[in-house]
Structure formats: structure tokens, C-alpha cells
Amino acid sequence: QARRPLRSCANSSPTTAMCDQAAGVELLNSGAFSEAESHLRFAIAQTAGEKNVHGLQNAEQFMWTRRLAESLIGQGKFEEATRCLKPAIKQLEKKYNANDEDVLDCKYLLAESLFGQGRERDAEPIADCVLEGLRGDLKRGPEHLTTLKCRALCALIEKQQSKSTADGLAQSTLESLELYFEKAEIREGAGGRKLTKSERVSVEKVTGFLDQVLAPEAGGKAKDSHVGSKV
């Protein structure tokens, strides 16, 4: 499907920035990561240097940096994602706190991008810290996709380090993923929204991590489960 031509950001304005932000999110949700990257880069460029009422750089800028990182990771551009996430995390921690949802989301993405570069030892302490924070997030709960991805990533890192806790963590994550799908089916059956392409990509990532932990030789258990039939 043809995408509309991207605008030049030479004539930046709040309106054009909002248009690119909305387009970037829509494309992310549809799994069009390359196209989303272009819009998100425009949106960030258009709002660069904006200050809040206290004269500090607007934290919203770093929220869009997080979205940009998602688009980069979706394309396997892990080093680029790492470079843009580190300053965003630093600024978000200044405004909020280490266990804020946006901070934890960015840190998870950083852990995933480091893991994608083969830097498991760098990714491990970040992923462990994120998982601890996510476990205390009662609003999201254990079936939230970021929590599921983080649990699966931690299990895979533990497996690679031959830790005895890896299989148990992976199995409990698979059970939570089953519950995630049950809730999604109930929501859809009641006339609610369906899973987006981006959410399905995240589920595939979770099952991919879990397969490498639970049954790497046999092709994985997650894809043989109820979950696998729904992805």
C-alpha cells in the first residue's frame, strides 16, 4: 500500500508536529516501522528546543524519542535505538522517578536494544531493574505487553547464563501470555478493539524469546500453545 509523501520539516509548527506524531503512532501500530521512523524524526525535529514553563526541555520530546526507538528496534537498528534512548532516560528520570512507567518503558527498550547487539551482560542489570519496577505496577498488571516482553527477555538472558530460574520464569510468562489473549478475546467479543499489528509483533517477540528458553531443540513450546495459534 502506497504511503503519502513525507513533508519537509522546513516549515515547522505545532500543527505539523502533531500531524507527524499522529501519523507515526498510527504507522507504529500497523507495524510499518520504517515509515513510522520518518514521521517521528520529523516530529522530534519540529519540537526540538521547546521549553516548559520552568525553562526546562519539554519531557514530551523524550516520549516521542521512545516511540522513535520502538520504530528503530522494529527494524533491527539496535545501535541507533541505544543512542537515542540513553539521553531520553536521563531526562525523564530528572522529571519523574526511576519507577515511572515512561522511564521503565524506555529502560526496557534500552535493554532490548543492547540484547539485540549481543550485549547480554549490559542488558541484564537494566532488564532486571525494569522487571522489578514493573512487578510493582498494580495498574498495568502482569499481563501488560511491556511486562511480558521484559519477563521473557530476562528468562532468555538467564537461560544463556545457565541459571536454574530461567525455565520457571519462562513458564510463568507463557501462562500470563495465555491470560493476555483470553482478555483480548473477551474484549473483542464485547465489541472492543482488536489487537494491533504492533501488539501482535510484540507477542511474536515474547513467544520467540520463550521458545529459546523452553524448548530450543524442539522448536519451542510457546508456538505450540494456544498462544501460538493466535499470533
Backbone as CSV, one residue per row, in Angstrom:
resi,resn,N_x,N_y,N_z,CA_x,CA_y,CA_z,C_x,C_y,C_z
1,GLN,0.838,-1.184,0.000,0.000,0.000,0.000,0.880,1.245,0.000
2,ALA,0.568,2.190,-0.912,1.389,3.388,-1.037,1.173,4.309,0.142
3,ARG,2.257,4.854,0.646,2.184,5.820,1.740,2.203,7.222,1.159
4,ARG,1.566,8.169,1.872,1.582,9.531,1.377,2.988,10.090,1.478
5,PRO,3.384,11.028,0.568,4.728,11.600,0.619,4.973,12.297,1.944
6,LEU,6.170,12.159,2.452,6.508,12.814,3.700,6.797,14.280,3.452
7,ARG,6.365,15.119,4.384,6.608,16.553,4.262,8.029,16.898,4.647
8,SER,8.502,17.988,4.132,9.732,18.571,4.634,9.404,19.248,5.953
9,CYS,10.331,19.261,6.891,10.074,19.911,8.180,10.640,21.330,8.187
10,ALA,10.873,21.884,6.984,11.425,23.235,6.932,10.469,24.241,7.549
11,ASN,9.163,24.071,7.306,8.173,24.977,7.869,7.531,24.303,9.072
12,SER,8.237,24.274,10.174,7.749,23.544,11.342,6.718,24.380,12.077
13,SER,5.783,23.693,12.713,4.762,24.340,13.523,4.183,23.291,14.444
14,PRO,3.496,23.721,15.528,2.864,22.729,16.403,1.895,21.828,15.653
15,THR,1.201,22.402,14.641,0.218,21.608,13.900,0.892,20.505,13.094
16,THR,1.964,20.849,12.371,2.638,19.825,11.581,3.307,18.791,12.478
17,ALA,3.810,19.229,13.625,4.406,18.274,14.562,3.363,17.283,15.046
18,MET,2.168,17.779,15.368,1.100,16.903,15.843,0.664,15.933,14.749
19,CYS,0.650,16.409,13.503,0.299,15.528,12.384,1.303,14.385,12.253
20,ASP,2.586,14.725,12.353,3.607,13.683,12.238,3.593,12.747,13.440
21,GLN,3.305,13.287,14.632,3.192,12.432,15.812,2.065,11.420,15.627
22,ALA,0.899,11.911,15.184,-0.251,11.026,14.986,0.037,9.996,13.902
23,ALA,0.653,10.438,12.802,0.984,9.507,11.717,1.999,8.474,12.191
24,GLY,2.983,8.918,12.973,3.996,7.994,13.474,3.412,6.904,14.339
25,VAL,2.483,7.271,15.237,1.848,6.287,16.115,0.989,5.326,15.303
26,GLU,0.237,5.867,14.343,-0.609,5.012,13.504,0.230,3.995,12.732
27,LEU,1.347,4.449,12.191,2.219,3.552,11.432,2.892,2.532,12.348
28,LEU,3.276,2.957,13.544,3.835,2.011,14.522,2.829,0.904,14.813
29,ASN,1.581,1.299,15.066,0.548,0.323,15.399,0.259,-0.631,14.252
30,SER,0.520,-0.180,13.022,0.288,-1.046,11.866,1.509,-1.885,11.522
31,GLY,2.614,-1.686,12.277,3.829,-2.456,12.022,4.685,-1.902,10.906
32,ALA,4.378,-0.685,10.436,5.164,-0.054,9.366,6.280,0.766,10.008
33,PHE,7.308,0.087,10.478,8.312,0.723,11.324,9.181,1.743,10.578
34,SER,9.530,1.455,9.336,10.368,2.370,8.576,9.644,3.688,8.315
35,GLU,8.378,3.588,7.884,7.596,4.797,7.640,7.358,5.569,8.936
36,ALA,7.112,4.833,10.035,6.910,5.488,11.329,8.156,6.265,11.736
37,GLU,9.327,5.679,11.490,10.578,6.358,11.840,10.667,7.735,11.191
38,SER,10.328,7.820,9.913,10.423,9.094,9.200,9.538,10.157,9.832
39,HIS,8.291,9.794,10.127,7.369,10.760,10.729,7.828,11.173,12.130
40,LEU,8.290,10.219,12.901,8.705,10.526,14.266,9.954,11.399,14.284
41,ARG,10.853,11.172,13.344,12.037,12.041,13.260,11.622,13.475,12.917
42,PHE,10.658,13.628,12.012,10.157,14.958,11.684,9.533,15.610,12.920
43,ALA,8.709,14.843,13.639,8.024,15.387,14.813,9.030,15.850,15.864
44,ILE,10.078,15.066,16.078,11.096,15.425,17.065,11.866,16.661,16.615
45,ALA,12.186,16.719,15.317,12.909,17.879,14.790,12.081,19.157,14.921
46,GLN,10.776,19.044,14.704,9.894,20.201,14.749,9.712,20.752,16.159
47,THR,9.881,19.902,17.167,9.675,20.353,18.554,10.992,20.502,19.309
48,ALA,12.101,20.353,18.606,13.416,20.452,19.264,13.583,21.840,19.897
49,GLY,14.081,21.843,21.117,14.351,23.106,21.798,13.171,23.685,22.549
50,GLU,11.988,23.060,22.443,10.838,23.573,23.185,11.082,23.448,24.690
51,LYS,10.666,24.490,25.423,10.845,24.526,26.872,9.481,24.524,27.564
52,ASN,9.465,23.982,28.783,8.233,24.054,29.561,8.208,25.364,30.360
53,VAL,7.214,25.511,31.224,7.060,26.775,31.964,8.226,27.034,32.915
54,HIS,8.983,25.995,33.238,10.131,26.137,34.132,11.430,26.358,33.369
55,GLY,11.330,26.460,32.039,12.519,26.690,31.235,13.335,25.448,30.954
56,LEU,12.744,24.268,31.242,13.442,23.007,31.002,12.930,22.384,29.707
57,GLN,13.754,21.536,29.109,13.340,20.882,27.873,12.087,20.063,28.112
58,ASN,11.126,20.209,27.231,9.837,19.568,27.384,9.986,18.047,27.403
59,ALA,9.450,17.420,28.455,9.581,15.963,28.585,8.872,15.219,27.466
60,GLU,7.857,15.863,26.864,7.133,15.205,25.774,8.071,14.864,24.621
61,GLN,9.113,15.682,24.460,10.102,15.420,23.417,10.686,14.020,23.574
62,PHE,10.924,13.617,24.818,11.553,12.323,25.067,10.551,11.175,24.961
63,MET,9.252,11.491,25.116,8.240,10.470,24.870,8.265,10.063,23.398
64,TRP,8.431,11.056,22.522,8.488,10.741,21.099,9.801,10.079,20.731
65,THR,10.845,10.366,21.488,12.107,9.653,21.292,11.923,8.177,21.610
66,ARG,11.121,7.884,22.629,10.812,6.484,22.953,10.100,5.809,21.795
67,ARG,9.131,6.510,21.212,8.419,5.965,20.065,9.378,5.739,18.891
68,LEU,10.287,6.683,18.699,11.289,6.529,17.638,12.123,5.276,17.887
69,ALA,12.512,5.064,19.139,13.295,3.872,19.469,12.523,2.596,19.150
70,GLU,11.210,2.598,19.402,10.388,1.434,19.059,10.463,1.143,17.563
71,SER,10.389,2.221,16.755,10.445,2.024,15.306,11.812,1.507,14.869
72,LEU,12.869,1.961,15.535,14.218,1.514,15.199,14.427,0.048,15.570
73,ILE,13.974,-0.323,16.763,14.099,-1.716,17.193,13.300,-2.629,16.273
74,GLY,12.138,-2.163,15.830,11.323,-2.945,14.914,12.019,-3.238,13.593
75,GLN,13.005,-2.395,13.257,13.790,-2.586,12.033,15.143,-3.239,12.297
76,GLY,15.415,-3.564,13.559,16.706,-4.145,13.897,17.828,-3.127,13.990
77,LYS,17.503,-1.849,14.112,18.516,-0.789,14.222,18.832,-0.560,15.706
78,PHE,19.445,-1.553,16.305,19.621,-1.548,17.749,20.611,-0.485,18.242
79,GLU,21.673,-0.268,17.514,22.651,0.733,17.941,22.054,2.130,17.907
80,GLU,21.286,2.443,16.872,20.628,3.748,16.794,19.643,3.918,17.940
81,ALA,18.904,2.863,18.245,17.942,2.925,19.343,18.647,3.205,20.661
82,THR,19.785,2.546,20.874,20.553,2.761,22.105,20.996,4.207,22.230
83,ARG,21.457,4.772,21.132,21.961,6.158,21.164,20.859,7.163,21.496
84,CYS,19.660,6.939,20.999,18.612,7.919,21.282,17.947,7.681,22.641
85,LEU,17.990,6.448,23.148,17.330,6.147,24.418,18.093,6.666,25.636
86,LYS,19.408,6.584,25.616,20.179,6.945,26.810,19.926,8.377,27.282
87,PRO,19.999,9.399,26.403,19.706,10.756,26.883,18.244,10.945,27.268
88,ALA,17.335,10.240,26.583,15.914,10.348,26.916,15.656,9.830,28.326
89,ILE,16.263,8.696,28.669,16.095,8.126,30.005,16.623,9.079,31.067
90,LYS,17.774,9.667,30.813,18.378,10.593,31.775,17.456,11.778,32.051
91,GLN,16.866,12.329,30.986,15.996,13.488,31.157,14.662,13.109,31.803
92,LEU,14.113,11.955,31.442,12.854,11.519,32.044,13.024,11.234,33.533
93,GLU,14.167,10.684,33.920,14.413,10.413,35.335,14.520,11.705,36.134
94,LYS,15.015,12.770,35.496,15.085,14.059,36.171,13.683,14.601,36.451
95,LYS,12.782,14.409,35.502,11.433,14.960,35.637,10.546,14.075,36.511
96,TYR,10.685,12.763,36.369,9.817,11.845,37.101,10.643,11.092,38.141
97,ASN,10.572,9.757,38.143,11.392,8.962,39.049,11.731,7.644,38.370
98,ALA,12.587,6.875,38.986,13.117,5.665,38.342,12.040,4.635,38.048
99,ASN,10.914,4.645,38.808,9.866,3.653,38.609,8.664,4.202,37.852
100,ASP,8.807,5.389,37.268,7.735,5.925,36.436,7.551,5.022,35.215
101,GLU,6.307,4.865,34.761,6.027,3.960,33.646,6.819,4.321,32.392
102,ASP,6.891,5.614,32.082,7.605,6.022,30.869,9.103,5.733,30.981
103,VAL,9.644,5.918,32.180,11.064,5.615,32.406,11.310,4.122,32.247
104,LEU,10.443,3.306,32.845,10.596,1.857,32.760,10.446,1.362,31.319
105,ASP,9.496,1.954,30.581,9.321,1.563,29.177,10.589,1.846,28.379
106,CYS,11.173,3.032,28.603,12.401,3.387,27.883,13.553,2.472,28.276
107,LYS,13.644,2.156,29.550,14.733,1.287,30.007,14.575,-0.120,29.447
108,TYR,13.313,-0.587,29.341,13.130,-1.902,28.720,13.627,-1.876,27.280
109,LEU,13.248,-0.837,26.547,13.695,-0.730,25.154,15.213,-0.688,25.061
110,LEU,15.849,-0.017,26.037,17.312,0.026,26.059,17.874,-1.375,26.278
111,ALA,17.288,-2.122,27.221,17.746,-3.491,27.471,17.586,-4.354,26.222
112,GLU,16.460,-4.205,25.539,16.223,-5.000,24.328,17.203,-4.619,23.225
113,SER,17.479,-3.318,23.098,18.409,-2.890,22.046,19.826,-3.366,22.341
114,LEU,20.225,-3.385,23.600,21.540,-3.908,23.965,21.609,-5.414,23.704
115,PHE,20.539,-6.112,24.058,20.492,-7.551,23.811,20.572,-7.832,22.317
116,GLY,19.911,-7.013,21.526,19.934,-7.184,20.084,21.309,-7.000,19.477
117,GLN,22.196,-6.304,20.204,23.574,-6.119,19.752,24.501,-7.200,20.286
118,GLY,23.925,-8.177,20.993,24.749,-9.227,21.574,25.404,-8.824,22.877
119,ARG,24.890,-7.759,23.503,25.482,-7.246,24.748,24.632,-7.689,25.947
120,GLU,24.532,-9.015,26.121,23.673,-9.563,27.160,24.067,-9.095,28.556
121,ARG,25.363,-9.001,28.815,25.807,-8.606,30.159,25.434,-7.156,30.469
122,ASP,25.403,-6.310,29.451,24.961,-4.931,29.663,23.447,-4.854,29.810
123,ALA,22.755,-5.723,29.074,21.290,-5.707,29.095,20.733,-6.259,30.409
124,GLU,21.410,-7.240,31.000,20.858,-7.959,32.152,20.495,-7.068,33.328
125,PRO,21.410,-6.233,33.863,21.032,-5.442,35.041,19.919,-4.440,34.754
126,ILE,19.866,-3.940,33.521,18.804,-2.999,33.161,17.466,-3.721,33.112
127,ALA,17.434,-4.891,32.463,16.200,-5.668,32.370,15.721,-6.105,33.751
128,ASP,16.640,-6.521,34.612,16.274,-6.934,35.975,15.669,-5.763,36.746
129,CYS,16.267,-4.583,36.607,15.772,-3.385,37.286,14.381,-3.019,36.780
130,VAL,14.188,-3.099,35.471,12.882,-2.788,34.881,11.837,-3.774,35.370
131,LEU,12.181,-5.055,35.382,11.223,-6.079,35.801,10.796,-5.862,37.243
132,GLU,11.722,-5.491,38.095,11.391,-5.219,39.495,10.400,-4.066,39.592
133,GLY,10.643,-3.014,38.799,9.728,-1.881,38.802,8.365,-2.227,38.240
134,LEU,8.326,-3.022,37.174,7.065,-3.403,36.546,6.236,-4.308,37.446
135,ARG,6.896,-5.118,38.235,6.164,-6.012,39.145,5.380,-5.226,40.186
136,GLY,5.846,-4.042,40.494,5.156,-3.203,41.471,4.087,-2.318,40.862
137,ASP,3.883,-2.412,39.539,2.907,-1.576,38.850,1.559,-2.277,38.851
138,LEU,0.740,-1.973,39.849,-0.542,-2.649,40.004,-1.538,-2.225,38.934
139,LYS,-1.356,-1.019,38.375,-2.296,-0.530,37.363,-2.185,-1.348,36.080
140,ARG,-0.960,-1.674,35.697,-0.761,-2.436,34.461,-0.998,-3.932,34.669
141,GLY,-0.441,-4.471,35.707,-0.598,-5.888,35.958,0.399,-6.742,35.190
142,PRO,0.481,-8.034,35.512,1.496,-8.926,34.922,1.258,-9.269,33.462
143,GLU,0.064,-8.950,32.912,-0.210,-9.302,31.521,0.044,-8.140,30.558
144,HIS,0.548,-7.024,31.066,0.858,-5.915,30.168,1.978,-6.337,29.221
145,LEU,1.910,-5.898,27.963,2.866,-6.384,26.963,4.313,-6.037,27.308
146,THR,4.556,-4.842,27.831,5.932,-4.495,28.194,6.441,-5.407,29.297
147,THR,5.573,-5.695,30.267,5.956,-6.610,31.348,6.243,-7.997,30.799
148,LEU,5.395,-8.472,29.897,5.597,-9.793,29.304,6.906,-9.854,28.518
149,LYS,7.181,-8.814,27.747,8.429,-8.796,26.971,9.638,-8.788,27.904
150,CYS,9.538,-8.008,28.978,10.667,-7.926,29.908,10.891,-9.251,30.627
151,ARG,9.807,-9.893,31.053,9.928,-11.196,31.716,10.555,-12.228,30.772
152,ALA,10.101,-12.226,29.516,10.632,-13.180,28.542,12.106,-12.913,28.251
153,LEU,12.464,-11.630,28.148,13.865,-11.284,27.895,14.746,-11.695,29.074
154,CYS,14.277,-11.428,30.294,15.040,-11.826,31.485,15.227,-13.336,31.535
155,ALA,14.175,-14.073,31.178,14.265,-15.535,31.172,15.298,-16.011,30.161
156,LEU,15.323,-15.374,28.990,16.281,-15.779,27.957,17.714,-15.470,28.382
157,ILE,17.910,-14.314,28.982,19.255,-13.976,29.464,19.700,-14.968,30.535
158,GLU,18.773,-15.317,31.430,19.094,-16.307,32.470,19.432,-17.660,31.840
159,LYS,18.696,-18.037,30.807,18.951,-19.307,30.135,20.345,-19.322,29.526
160,GLN,20.718,-18.213,28.894,22.032,-18.129,28.271,23.145,-18.186,29.305
161,GLN,22.818,-17.819,30.536,23.800,-17.870,31.614,23.648,-19.139,32.464
162,SER,22.820,-20.060,31.965,22.605,-21.369,32.612,22.081,-21.245,34.039
163,LYS,21.220,-20.263,34.273,20.626,-20.108,35.601,19.411,-21.027,35.726
164,SER,19.268,-21.627,36.895,18.201,-22.610,37.105,16.813,-21.979,37.136
165,THR,16.736,-20.663,37.319,15.439,-19.983,37.414,14.824,-19.666,36.050
166,ALA,15.566,-19.872,34.973,15.115,-19.449,33.645,13.826,-20.139,33.221
167,ASP,13.756,-21.468,33.359,12.585,-22.201,32.876,11.321,-21.813,33.640
168,GLY,11.443,-21.634,34.954,10.281,-21.254,35.758,9.752,-19.883,35.377
169,LEU,10.661,-18.937,35.158,10.247,-17.597,34.760,9.594,-17.628,33.378
170,ALA,10.164,-18.415,32.476,9.601,-18.518,31.129,8.210,-19.146,31.156
171,GLN,8.049,-20.206,31.964,6.754,-20.890,32.029,5.681,-19.977,32.614
172,SER,6.006,-19.231,33.656,5.021,-18.322,34.247,4.678,-17.190,33.285
173,THR,5.654,-16.776,32.485,5.396,-15.742,31.481,4.462,-16.263,30.397
174,LEU,4.664,-17.509,29.993,3.780,-18.128,28.996,2.351,-18.195,29.523
175,GLU,2.183,-18.518,30.791,0.843,-18.571,31.385,0.189,-17.191,31.400
176,SER,0.982,-16.164,31.704,0.455,-14.795,31.690,0.097,-14.359,30.274
177,LEU,0.863,-14.834,29.290,0.578,-14.509,27.904,-0.733,-15.146,27.463
178,GLU,-1.000,-16.355,27.934,-2.277,-17.002,27.661,-3.418,-16.148,28.208
179,LEU,-3.237,-15.624,29.432,-4.264,-14.787,30.049,-4.445,-13.485,29.278
180,TYR,-3.348,-12.937,28.762,-3.411,-11.729,27.943,-4.325,-11.954,26.743
181,PHE,-4.182,-13.120,26.087,-5.005,-13.427,24.928,-6.456,-13.670,25.320
182,GLU,-6.669,-14.290,26.464,-8.049,-14.511,26.911,-8.760,-13.177,27.113
183,LYS,-8.065,-12.213,27.727,-8.662,-10.892,27.948,-8.909,-10.178,26.622
184,ALA,-7.973,-10.339,25.675,-8.131,-9.709,24.362,-9.337,-10.282,23.631
185,GLU,-9.541,-11.595,23.752,-10.678,-12.236,23.089,-12.000,-11.778,23.709
186,ILE,-12.010,-11.630,25.028,-13.222,-11.156,25.709,-13.536,-9.723,25.275
187,ARG,-12.504,-8.899,25.205,-12.690,-7.504,24.795,-13.224,-7.418,23.370
188,GLU,-12.616,-8.202,22.487,-13.050,-8.185,21.094,-14.472,-8.728,20.958
189,GLY,-14.783,-9.762,21.732,-16.125,-10.343,21.686,-17.195,-9.389,22.178
190,ALA,-16.778,-8.448,23.046,-17.731,-7.459,23.562,-17.805,-6.222,22.673
191,GLY,-17.172,-6.301,21.503,-17.220,-5.176,20.578,-16.085,-4.194,20.729
192,GLY,-15.086,-4.545,21.545,-13.941,-3.668,21.743,-12.928,-3.808,20.615
193,ARG,-11.808,-3.131,20.780,-10.813,-3.112,19.708,-10.084,-4.455,19.576
194,LYS,-9.586,-4.694,18.374,-8.769,-5.867,18.116,-7.304,-5.538,18.387
195,LEU,-6.489,-6.571,18.508,-5.063,-6.355,18.667,-4.502,-5.675,17.425
196,THR,-3.620,-4.697,17.639,-2.980,-4.034,16.510,-1.847,-4.899,15.980
197,LYS,-1.380,-4.551,14.784,-0.240,-5.255,14.207,0.981,-5.119,15.115
198,SER,1.179,-3.935,15.681,2.305,-3.714,16.584,2.221,-4.614,17.813
199,GLU,1.012,-4.774,18.357,0.839,-5.653,19.513,1.125,-7.102,19.140
200,ARG,0.725,-7.498,17.951,0.999,-8.871,17.512,2.497,-9.090,17.307
201,VAL,3.183,-8.055,16.822,4.636,-8.148,16.691,5.273,-8.328,18.077
202,SER,4.747,-7.610,19.070,5.264,-7.751,20.439,5.022,-9.156,20.981
203,VAL,3.844,-9.702,20.690,3.535,-11.066,21.132,4.490,-12.064,20.475
204,GLU,4.741,-11.861,19.189,5.683,-12.736,18.481,7.073,-12.658,19.109
205,LYS,7.435,-11.464,19.576,8.733,-11.294,20.225,8.772,-12.079,21.536
206,VAL,7.678,-11.996,22.300,7.603,-12.742,23.559,7.710,-14.237,23.299
207,THR,6.926,-14.741,22.349,6.965,-16.180,22.072,8.332,-16.596,21.527
208,GLY,8.960,-15.710,20.746,10.298,-16.028,20.236,11.316,-16.174,21.355
209,PHE,11.273,-15.256,22.325,12.173,-15.349,23.482,11.887,-16.630,24.266
210,LEU,10.594,-16.891,24.498,10.223,-18.053,25.316,10.597,-19.361,24.643
211,ASP,10.452,-19.414,23.333,10.820,-20.637,22.614,12.292,-20.980,22.800
212,GLN,13.123,-19.971,22.865,14.560,-20.199,23.032,14.895,-20.684,24.446
213,VAL,13.978,-20.447,25.378,14.195,-20.887,26.756,13.607,-22.264,26.994
214,LEU,12.344,-22.456,26.570,11.602,-23.649,26.967,11.930,-24.881,26.145
215,ALA,12.147,-24.724,24.851,12.409,-25.901,24.024,13.165,-25.511,22.764
216,PRO,14.372,-25.014,22.902,15.113,-24.575,21.709,15.377,-25.688,20.705
217,GLU,15.560,-26.922,21.179,15.856,-28.010,20.258,14.597,-28.487,19.535
218,ALA,13.456,-28.406,20.224,12.214,-28.949,19.664,11.396,-27.899,18.920
219,GLY,11.932,-26.691,18.767,11.200,-25.660,18.044,10.331,-24.798,18.926
220,GLY,10.356,-25.033,20.225,9.658,-24.149,21.143,8.289,-24.648,21.551
221,LYS,7.915,-24.308,22.772,6.605,-24.681,23.289,5.574,-23.578,23.091
222,ALA,6.041,-22.323,23.087,5.090,-21.217,23.002,4.302,-21.262,21.707
223,LYS,4.952,-21.582,20.605,4.263,-21.598,19.320,3.332,-22.801,19.195
224,ASP,3.534,-23.806,20.033,2.638,-24.973,20.007,1.434,-24.787,20.914
225,SER,1.445,-23.705,21.695,0.393,-23.499,22.676,-0.794,-22.773,22.048
226,HIS,-1.814,-22.530,22.857,-2.956,-21.719,22.435,-2.481,-20.366,21.943
227,VAL,-1.457,-19.814,22.585,-0.908,-18.529,22.198,-0.395,-18.578,20.755
228,GLY,0.372,-19.611,20.449,0.968,-19.699,19.121,-0.065,-19.704,18.019
229,SER,-1.207,-20.287,18.274,-2.252,-20.358,17.241,-2.929,-19.023,17.032
230,LYS,-2.756,-18.101,17.974,-3.424,-16.813,17.880,-2.536,-15.725,17.293
231,VAL,-1.233,-15.952,17.231,-0.308,-14.909,16.761,-0.415,-14.768,15.248
